[in-house]
mmCIF file of N, CA and C in Angstrom:
data_model
loop_
_atom_site.group_PDB
_atom_site.id
_atom_site.type_symbol
_atom_site.label_atom_id
_atom_site.label_comp_id
_atom_site.label_asym_id
_atom_site.label_seq_id
_atom_site.Cartn_x
_atom_site.Cartn_y
_atom_site.Cartn_z
ATOM 1 N N MET R 1 21.136 -94.666 15.318
ATOM 2 C CA MET R 1 21.611 -94.098 14.076
ATOM 3 C C MET R 1 20.545 -93.167 13.518
ATOM 4 N N GLU R 2 20.991 -92.128 12.847
ATOM 5 C CA GLU R 2 20.072 -91.162 12.259
ATOM 6 C C GLU R 2 19.856 -91.491 10.782
ATOM 7 N N PHE R 3 18.581 -91.534 10.366
ATOM 8 C CA PHE R 3 18.211 -91.888 9.003
ATOM 9 C C PHE R 3 17.245 -90.859 8.437
ATOM 10 N N LEU R 4 17.168 -90.815 7.111
ATOM 11 C CA LEU R 4 16.178 -89.980 6.450
ATOM 12 C C LEU R 4 14.785 -90.455 6.850
ATOM 13 N N TYR R 5 13.969 -89.532 7.329
ATOM 14 C CA TYR R 5 12.590 -89.825 7.718
ATOM 15 C C TYR R 5 11.620 -89.399 6.620
ATOM 16 N N ALA R 6 11.827 -88.181 6.113
ATOM 17 C CA ALA R 6 10.918 -87.642 5.099
ATOM 18 C C ALA R 6 11.618 -86.546 4.314
ATOM 19 N N LYS R 7 11.116 -86.348 3.075
ATOM 20 C CA LYS R 7 11.700 -85.305 2.234
ATOM 21 C C LYS R 7 10.620 -84.742 1.320
ATOM 22 N N ILE R 8 10.592 -83.407 1.232
ATOM 23 C CA ILE R 8 9.798 -82.710 0.222
ATOM 24 C C ILE R 8 10.817 -82.175 -0.767
ATOM 25 N N HIS R 9 10.770 -82.692 -1.993
ATOM 26 C CA HIS R 9 11.842 -82.480 -2.959
ATOM 27 C C HIS R 9 11.525 -81.379 -3.966
ATOM 28 N N ARG R 10 12.423 -80.399 -4.037
ATOM 29 C CA ARG R 10 12.386 -79.294 -5.008
ATOM 30 C C ARG R 10 11.134 -78.433 -4.898
ATOM 31 N N ALA R 11 10.774 -78.103 -3.640
ATOM 32 C CA ALA R 11 9.673 -77.161 -3.417
ATOM 33 C C ALA R 11 10.149 -75.758 -3.769
ATOM 34 N N THR R 12 9.220 -74.914 -4.153
ATOM 35 C CA THR R 12 9.530 -73.528 -4.491
ATOM 36 C C THR R 12 9.169 -72.637 -3.313
ATOM 37 N N VAL R 13 10.114 -71.801 -2.891
ATOM 38 C CA VAL R 13 9.865 -70.847 -1.815
ATOM 39 C C VAL R 13 8.858 -69.814 -2.324
ATOM 40 N N THR R 14 7.721 -69.694 -1.615
ATOM 41 C CA THR R 14 6.679 -68.757 -2.030
ATOM 42 C C THR R 14 6.789 -67.423 -1.316
ATOM 43 N N ASP R 15 7.505 -67.399 -0.174
ATOM 44 C CA ASP R 15 7.660 -66.150 0.566
ATOM 45 C C ASP R 15 8.791 -66.298 1.571
ATOM 46 N N ALA R 16 9.313 -65.168 1.994
ATOM 47 C CA ALA R 16 10.332 -65.102 3.043
ATOM 48 C C ALA R 16 9.940 -63.931 3.933
ATOM 49 N N ASN R 17 9.549 -64.230 5.165
ATOM 50 C CA ASN R 17 8.991 -63.244 6.077
ATOM 51 C C ASN R 17 9.952 -62.993 7.232
ATOM 52 N N LEU R 18 10.764 -61.966 7.094
ATOM 53 C CA LEU R 18 11.771 -61.636 8.105
ATOM 54 C C LEU R 18 11.135 -61.256 9.444
ATOM 55 N N ASN R 19 9.964 -60.646 9.417
ATOM 56 C CA ASN R 19 9.326 -60.140 10.633
ATOM 57 C C ASN R 19 8.412 -61.166 11.291
ATOM 58 N N TYR R 20 8.901 -62.382 11.404
ATOM 59 C CA TYR R 20 8.165 -63.455 12.066
ATOM 60 C C TYR R 20 9.163 -64.183 12.955
ATOM 61 N N VAL R 21 8.678 -64.854 13.976
ATOM 62 C CA VAL R 21 9.575 -65.460 14.956
ATOM 63 C C VAL R 21 10.018 -66.864 14.524
ATOM 64 N N GLY R 22 10.769 -66.963 13.452
ATOM 65 C CA GLY R 22 11.391 -68.220 13.053
ATOM 66 C C GLY R 22 10.448 -69.276 12.521
ATOM 67 N N SER R 23 10.982 -70.260 11.839
ATOM 68 C CA SER R 23 10.291 -71.450 11.351
ATOM 69 C C SER R 23 10.115 -71.465 9.842
ATOM 70 N N ILE R 24 9.510 -72.542 9.357
ATOM 71 C CA ILE R 24 9.108 -72.659 7.965
ATOM 72 C C ILE R 24 7.626 -73.028 7.947
ATOM 73 N N THR R 25 6.855 -72.294 7.181
ATOM 74 C CA THR R 25 5.442 -72.592 6.996
ATOM 75 C C THR R 25 5.317 -73.494 5.782
ATOM 76 N N ILE R 26 4.681 -74.658 5.964
ATOM 77 C CA ILE R 26 4.531 -75.641 4.890
ATOM 78 C C ILE R 26 3.057 -75.985 4.726
ATOM 79 N N ASP R 27 2.604 -76.007 3.480
ATOM 80 C CA ASP R 27 1.241 -76.409 3.127
ATOM 81 C C ASP R 27 0.858 -77.694 3.867
ATOM 82 N N LYS R 28 -0.296 -77.695 4.521
ATOM 83 C CA LYS R 28 -0.768 -78.846 5.290
ATOM 84 C C LYS R 28 -0.833 -80.120 4.446
ATOM 85 N N ALA R 29 -1.197 -79.999 3.167
ATOM 86 C CA ALA R 29 -1.270 -81.181 2.294
ATOM 87 C C ALA R 29 0.105 -81.821 2.137
ATOM 88 N N LEU R 30 1.158 -80.996 2.061
ATOM 89 C CA LEU R 30 2.520 -81.526 1.941
ATOM 90 C C LEU R 30 2.965 -82.166 3.255
ATOM 91 N N LEU R 31 2.547 -81.585 4.360
ATOM 92 C CA LEU R 31 2.877 -82.184 5.664
ATOM 93 C C LEU R 31 2.234 -83.555 5.793
ATOM 94 N N LYS R 32 0.973 -83.668 5.427
ATOM 95 C CA LYS R 32 0.281 -84.967 5.505
ATOM 96 C C LYS R 32 0.985 -85.997 4.624
ATOM 97 N N ALA R 33 1.285 -85.628 3.385
ATOM 98 C CA ALA R 33 1.890 -86.571 2.438
ATOM 99 C C ALA R 33 3.279 -87.014 2.883
ATOM 100 N N SER R 34 4.039 -86.100 3.456
ATOM 101 C CA SER R 34 5.418 -86.402 3.853
ATOM 102 C C SER R 34 5.523 -86.994 5.255
ATOM 103 N N LYS R 35 4.454 -86.862 6.043
ATOM 104 C CA LYS R 35 4.426 -87.305 7.442
ATOM 105 C C LYS R 35 5.315 -86.446 8.341
ATOM 106 N N ILE R 36 5.685 -85.264 7.859
ATOM 107 C CA ILE R 36 6.409 -84.300 8.691
ATOM 108 C C ILE R 36 5.394 -83.646 9.622
ATOM 109 N N LYS R 37 5.764 -83.482 10.881
ATOM 110 C CA LYS R 37 4.853 -82.981 11.909
ATOM 111 C C LYS R 37 5.105 -81.509 12.233
ATOM 112 N N VAL R 38 4.048 -80.833 12.678
ATOM 113 C CA VAL R 38 4.162 -79.464 13.168
ATOM 114 C C VAL R 38 5.116 -79.466 14.353
ATOM 115 N N GLY R 39 6.036 -78.544 14.362
ATOM 116 C CA GLY R 39 7.020 -78.442 15.434
ATOM 117 C C GLY R 39 8.262 -79.285 15.224
ATOM 118 N N GLN R 40 8.237 -80.161 14.235
ATOM 119 C CA GLN R 40 9.385 -81.034 13.981
ATOM 120 C C GLN R 40 10.551 -80.231 13.404
ATOM 121 N N LYS R 41 11.746 -80.612 13.804
ATOM 122 C CA LYS R 41 12.958 -80.003 13.262
ATOM 123 C C LYS R 41 13.164 -80.518 11.846
ATOM 124 N N VAL R 42 13.456 -79.596 10.935
ATOM 125 C CA VAL R 42 13.760 -79.957 9.556
ATOM 126 C C VAL R 42 15.008 -79.213 9.103
ATOM 127 N N GLU R 43 15.642 -79.782 8.112
ATOM 128 C CA GLU R 43 16.785 -79.149 7.486
ATOM 129 C C GLU R 43 16.325 -78.623 6.129
ATOM 130 N N ILE R 44 16.730 -77.405 5.810
ATOM 131 C CA ILE R 44 16.380 -76.781 4.535
ATOM 132 C C ILE R 44 17.643 -76.738 3.687
ATOM 133 N N LEU R 45 17.565 -77.277 2.485
ATOM 134 C CA LEU R 45 18.688 -77.282 1.550
ATOM 135 C C LEU R 45 18.281 -76.419 0.362
ATOM 136 N N ASP R 46 18.900 -75.263 0.211
ATOM 137 C CA ASP R 46 18.554 -74.352 -0.885
ATOM 138 C C ASP R 46 19.385 -74.718 -2.110
ATOM 139 N N ILE R 47 18.724 -75.176 -3.139
ATOM 140 C CA ILE R 47 19.395 -75.607 -4.364
ATOM 141 C C ILE R 47 20.029 -74.420 -5.085
ATOM 142 N N ASN R 48 19.412 -73.250 -5.006
ATOM 143 C CA ASN R 48 19.906 -72.082 -5.730
ATOM 144 C C ASN R 48 21.197 -71.511 -5.168
ATOM 145 N N ASN R 49 21.318 -71.466 -3.828
ATOM 146 C CA ASN R 49 22.499 -70.806 -3.255
ATOM 147 C C ASN R 49 23.362 -71.711 -2.374
ATOM 148 N N GLY R 50 22.957 -72.967 -2.201
ATOM 149 C CA GLY R 50 23.771 -73.901 -1.428
ATOM 150 C C GLY R 50 23.611 -73.812 0.081
ATOM 151 N N GLU R 51 22.769 -72.911 0.578
ATOM 152 C CA GLU R 51 22.556 -72.806 2.031
ATOM 153 C C GLU R 51 21.951 -74.088 2.576
ATOM 154 N N ARG R 52 22.380 -74.440 3.785
ATOM 155 C CA ARG R 52 21.810 -75.573 4.527
ATOM 156 C C ARG R 52 21.618 -75.082 5.951
ATOM 157 N N PHE R 53 20.381 -75.181 6.452
ATOM 158 C CA PHE R 53 20.110 -74.717 7.806
ATOM 159 C C PHE R 53 18.908 -75.461 8.374
ATOM 160 N N SER R 54 18.769 -75.399 9.687
ATOM 161 C CA SER R 54 17.685 -76.084 10.386
ATOM 162 C C SER R 54 16.689 -75.080 10.929
ATOM 163 N N THR R 55 15.448 -75.516 11.022
ATOM 164 C CA THR R 55 14.377 -74.747 11.646
ATOM 165 C C THR R 55 13.289 -75.729 12.052
ATOM 166 N N TYR R 56 12.142 -75.217 12.448
ATOM 167 C CA TYR R 56 11.027 -76.091 12.811
ATOM 168 C C TYR R 56 9.809 -75.743 11.962
ATOM 169 N N VAL R 57 8.852 -76.647 11.926
ATOM 170 C CA VAL R 57 7.710 -76.559 11.016
ATOM 171 C C VAL R 57 6.486 -75.944 11.686
ATOM 172 N N ILE R 58 5.811 -75.047 10.941
ATOM 173 C CA ILE R 58 4.454 -74.637 11.293
ATOM 174 C C ILE R 58 3.565 -74.942 10.089
ATOM 175 N N GLU R 59 2.312 -75.168 10.361
ATOM 176 C CA GLU R 59 1.363 -75.592 9.331
ATOM 177 C C GLU R 59 0.808 -74.405 8.564
ATOM 178 N N GLY R 60 0.820 -74.540 7.225
ATOM 179 C CA GLY R 60 0.205 -73.547 6.370
ATOM 180 C C GLY R 60 -1.129 -74.047 5.849
ATOM 181 N N GLU R 61 -1.860 -73.164 5.221
ATOM 182 C CA GLU R 61 -3.174 -73.507 4.682
ATOM 183 C C GLU R 61 -3.082 -74.677 3.707
ATOM 184 N N GLU R 62 -3.997 -75.617 3.865
ATOM 185 C CA GLU R 62 -3.992 -76.823 3.032
ATOM 186 C C GLU R 62 -4.256 -76.465 1.567
ATOM 187 N N ASN R 63 -3.461 -77.060 0.688
ATOM 188 C CA ASN R 63 -3.541 -76.881 -0.771
ATOM 189 C C ASN R 63 -3.219 -75.461 -1.238
ATOM 190 N N SER R 64 -2.556 -74.686 -0.384
ATOM 191 C CA SER R 64 -2.170 -73.321 -0.748
ATOM 192 C C SER R 64 -0.849 -73.285 -1.503
ATOM 193 N N GLY R 65 -0.050 -74.346 -1.350
ATOM 194 C CA GLY R 65 1.277 -74.375 -1.957
ATOM 195 C C GLY R 65 2.310 -73.576 -1.186
ATOM 196 N N VAL R 66 1.957 -73.081 -0.013
ATOM 197 C CA VAL R 66 2.864 -72.213 0.744
ATOM 198 C C VAL R 66 4.111 -72.957 1.229
ATOM 199 N N ILE R 67 5.251 -72.332 0.957
ATOM 200 C CA ILE R 67 6.546 -72.701 1.527
ATOM 201 C C ILE R 67 7.183 -71.357 1.883
ATOM 202 N N CYS R 68 7.065 -70.967 3.137
ATOM 203 C CA CYS R 68 7.520 -69.643 3.561
ATOM 204 C C CYS R 68 8.534 -69.777 4.678
ATOM 205 N N LEU R 69 9.719 -69.214 4.468
ATOM 206 C CA LEU R 69 10.748 -69.178 5.500
ATOM 207 C C LEU R 69 10.540 -67.927 6.325
ATOM 208 N N ASN R 70 10.548 -68.087 7.639
ATOM 209 C CA ASN R 70 10.221 -67.013 8.566
ATOM 210 C C ASN R 70 11.405 -66.658 9.455
ATOM 211 N N GLY R 71 11.412 -65.429 9.923
ATOM 212 C CA GLY R 71 12.441 -64.975 10.859
ATOM 213 C C GLY R 71 13.818 -64.982 10.218
ATOM 214 N N ALA R 72 14.824 -65.364 10.992
ATOM 215 C CA ALA R 72 16.212 -65.339 10.508
ATOM 216 C C ALA R 72 16.401 -66.186 9.255
ATOM 217 N N ALA R 73 15.644 -67.282 9.139
ATOM 218 C CA ALA R 73 15.763 -68.159 7.966
ATOM 219 C C ALA R 73 15.399 -67.430 6.678
ATOM 220 N N ALA R 74 14.598 -66.379 6.782
ATOM 221 C CA ALA R 74 14.202 -65.608 5.600
ATOM 222 C C ALA R 74 15.410 -64.956 4.926
ATOM 223 N N ARG R 75 16.477 -64.744 5.666
ATOM 224 C CA ARG R 75 17.689 -64.152 5.092
ATOM 225 C C ARG R 75 18.493 -65.147 4.259
ATOM 226 N N LYS R 76 18.183 -66.429 4.381
ATOM 227 C CA LYS R 76 18.974 -67.462 3.716
ATOM 228 C C LYS R 76 18.377 -67.920 2.387
ATOM 229 N N VAL R 77 17.185 -67.428 2.042
ATOM 230 C CA VAL R 77 16.515 -67.835 0.809
ATOM 231 C C VAL R 77 15.959 -66.609 0.093
ATOM 232 N N GLN R 78 15.581 -66.833 -1.152
ATOM 233 C CA GLN R 78 14.877 -65.821 -1.935
ATOM 234 C C GLN R 78 13.576 -66.443 -2.425
ATOM 235 N N LYS R 79 12.547 -65.637 -2.532
ATOM 236 C CA LYS R 79 11.301 -66.109 -3.120
ATOM 237 C C LYS R 79 11.622 -66.676 -4.502
ATOM 238 N N GLY R 80 11.112 -67.852 -4.790
ATOM 239 C CA GLY R 80 11.379 -68.523 -6.059
ATOM 240 C C GLY R 80 12.489 -69.555 -6.004
ATOM 241 N N ASP R 81 13.296 -69.551 -4.928
ATOM 242 C CA ASP R 81 14.348 -70.566 -4.787
ATOM 243 C C ASP R 81 13.724 -71.958 -4.697
ATOM 244 N N LYS R 82 14.462 -72.940 -5.179
ATOM 245 C CA LYS R 82 14.086 -74.340 -5.029
ATOM 246 C C LYS R 82 14.767 -74.871 -3.772
ATOM 247 N N VAL R 83 13.994 -75.565 -2.939
ATOM 248 C CA VAL R 83 14.537 -76.111 -1.700
ATOM 249 C C VAL R 83 14.141 -77.569 -1.552
ATOM 250 N N ILE R 84 14.961 -78.276 -0.791
ATOM 251 C CA ILE R 84 14.645 -79.631 -0.359
ATOM 252 C C ILE R 84 14.463 -79.542 1.154
ATOM 253 N N ILE R 85 13.337 -80.035 1.623
ATOM 254 C CA ILE R 85 13.020 -80.003 3.047
ATOM 255 C C ILE R 85 13.184 -81.430 3.560
ATOM 256 N N VAL R 86 14.072 -81.618 4.538
ATOM 257 C CA VAL R 86 14.444 -82.953 4.992
ATOM 258 C C VAL R 86 14.234 -83.085 6.495
ATOM 259 N N ALA R 87 13.670 -84.218 6.885
ATOM 260 C CA ALA R 87 13.545 -84.568 8.307
ATOM 261 C C ALA R 87 14.240 -85.908 8.524
ATOM 262 N N TYR R 88 14.821 -86.075 9.691
ATOM 263 C CA TYR R 88 15.535 -87.297 10.033
ATOM 264 C C TYR R 88 14.880 -87.967 11.238
ATOM 265 N N ALA R 89 15.139 -89.248 11.420
ATOM 266 C CA ALA R 89 14.648 -89.994 12.575
ATOM 267 C C ALA R 89 15.788 -90.838 13.123
ATOM 268 N N ILE R 90 15.749 -91.067 14.406
ATOM 269 C CA ILE R 90 16.715 -91.959 15.040
ATOM 270 C C ILE R 90 16.072 -93.342 15.115
ATOM 271 N N LEU R 91 16.708 -94.289 14.467
ATOM 272 C CA LEU R 91 16.196 -95.652 14.412
ATOM 273 C C LEU R 91 17.245 -96.615 14.948
ATOM 274 N N ASN R 92 16.772 -97.663 15.600
ATOM 275 C CA ASN R 92 17.719 -98.693 16.015
ATOM 276 C C ASN R 92 17.988 -99.618 14.824
ATOM 277 N N GLU R 93 18.889 -100.536 14.995
ATOM 278 C CA GLU R 93 19.292 -101.431 13.902
ATOM 279 C C GLU R 93 18.095 -102.161 13.302
ATOM 280 N N GLN R 94 17.254 -102.690 14.156
ATOM 281 C CA GLN R 94 16.092 -103.455 13.694
ATOM 282 C C GLN R 94 15.112 -102.565 12.926
ATOM 283 N N GLU R 95 14.806 -101.391 13.463
ATOM 284 C CA GLU R 95 13.887 -100.466 12.789
ATOM 285 C C GLU R 95 14.424 -100.032 11.426
ATOM 286 N N SER R 96 15.729 -99.825 11.356
ATOM 287 C CA SER R 96 16.332 -99.323 10.119
ATOM 288 C C SER R 96 16.237 -100.324 8.965
ATOM 289 N N GLU R 97 16.103 -101.595 9.285
ATOM 290 C CA GLU R 97 16.040 -102.619 8.242
ATOM 291 C C GLU R 97 14.720 -102.606 7.475
ATOM 292 N N THR R 98 13.653 -102.110 8.087
ATOM 293 C CA THR R 98 12.342 -102.145 7.439
ATOM 294 C C THR R 98 11.758 -100.761 7.164
ATOM 295 N N PHE R 99 12.395 -99.715 7.678
ATOM 296 C CA PHE R 99 11.850 -98.366 7.535
ATOM 297 C C PHE R 99 12.046 -97.834 6.120
ATOM 298 N N SER R 100 11.013 -97.170 5.592
ATOM 299 C CA SER R 100 11.105 -96.483 4.300
ATOM 300 C C SER R 100 10.708 -95.032 4.493
ATOM 301 N N PRO R 101 11.555 -94.095 4.070
ATOM 302 C CA PRO R 101 11.221 -92.681 4.232
ATOM 303 C C PRO R 101 10.081 -92.263 3.298
ATOM 304 N N SER R 102 9.392 -91.203 3.672
ATOM 305 C CA SER R 102 8.352 -90.613 2.830
ATOM 306 C C SER R 102 9.011 -89.563 1.948
ATOM 307 N N ILE R 103 8.919 -89.741 0.641
ATOM 308 C CA ILE R 103 9.498 -88.801 -0.315
ATOM 309 C C ILE R 103 8.359 -88.181 -1.113
ATOM 310 N N VAL R 104 8.250 -86.857 -1.090
ATOM 311 C CA VAL R 104 7.190 -86.153 -1.800
ATOM 312 C C VAL R 104 7.840 -85.256 -2.857
ATOM 313 N N HIS R 105 7.480 -85.495 -4.109
ATOM 314 C CA HIS R 105 7.940 -84.653 -5.214
ATOM 315 C C HIS R 105 6.836 -83.671 -5.542
ATOM 316 N N VAL R 106 7.221 -82.426 -5.806
ATOM 317 C CA VAL R 106 6.231 -81.382 -6.108
ATOM 318 C C VAL R 106 6.570 -80.697 -7.423
ATOM 319 N N ASP R 107 5.548 -80.066 -7.996
ATOM 320 C CA ASP R 107 5.752 -79.290 -9.229
ATOM 321 C C ASP R 107 6.124 -77.850 -8.873
ATOM 322 N N GLU R 108 6.154 -76.976 -9.871
ATOM 323 C CA GLU R 108 6.584 -75.587 -9.644
ATOM 324 C C GLU R 108 5.607 -74.791 -8.775
ATOM 325 N N ASN R 109 4.389 -75.322 -8.571
ATOM 326 C CA ASN R 109 3.404 -74.684 -7.703
ATOM 327 C C ASN R 109 3.265 -75.398 -6.360
ATOM 328 N N ASN R 110 4.216 -76.277 -6.066
ATOM 329 C CA ASN R 110 4.232 -77.054 -4.825
ATOM 330 C C ASN R 110 3.042 -77.983 -4.693
ATOM 331 N N LYS R 111 2.554 -78.472 -5.813
ATOM 332 C CA LYS R 111 1.502 -79.487 -5.824
ATOM 333 C C LYS R 111 2.167 -80.844 -5.989
ATOM 334 N N ILE R 112 1.663 -81.837 -5.290
ATOM 335 C CA ILE R 112 2.255 -83.180 -5.320
ATOM 336 C C ILE R 112 2.121 -83.787 -6.710
ATOM 337 N N ILE R 113 3.259 -84.358 -7.190
ATOM 338 C CA ILE R 113 3.231 -85.036 -8.491
ATOM 339 C C ILE R 113 3.516 -86.517 -8.307
#
């Protein structure tokens, strides 16, 4: 079964770079706190326009607050949009009974609150 693994809640998009080969750049501090890994598939939920799409993670500078959608994903967001970044895990019945997802809430500058 697929379960919520981690979530970065209401992050602000700091940039959208169309001329890059896909992915989302996420501040290293947010990756550590959420336990989301470089290269991991994530779903992006744009609160402003309702878009939902998948991409993979690349690491941004630690404590920079960067949340940058790259490549084709840059067309689905605007700088300043609020997004929820979600990762899922496949867990068996036993694992699902004790697993707790990592939820990271951020402020308007993408700093952990």
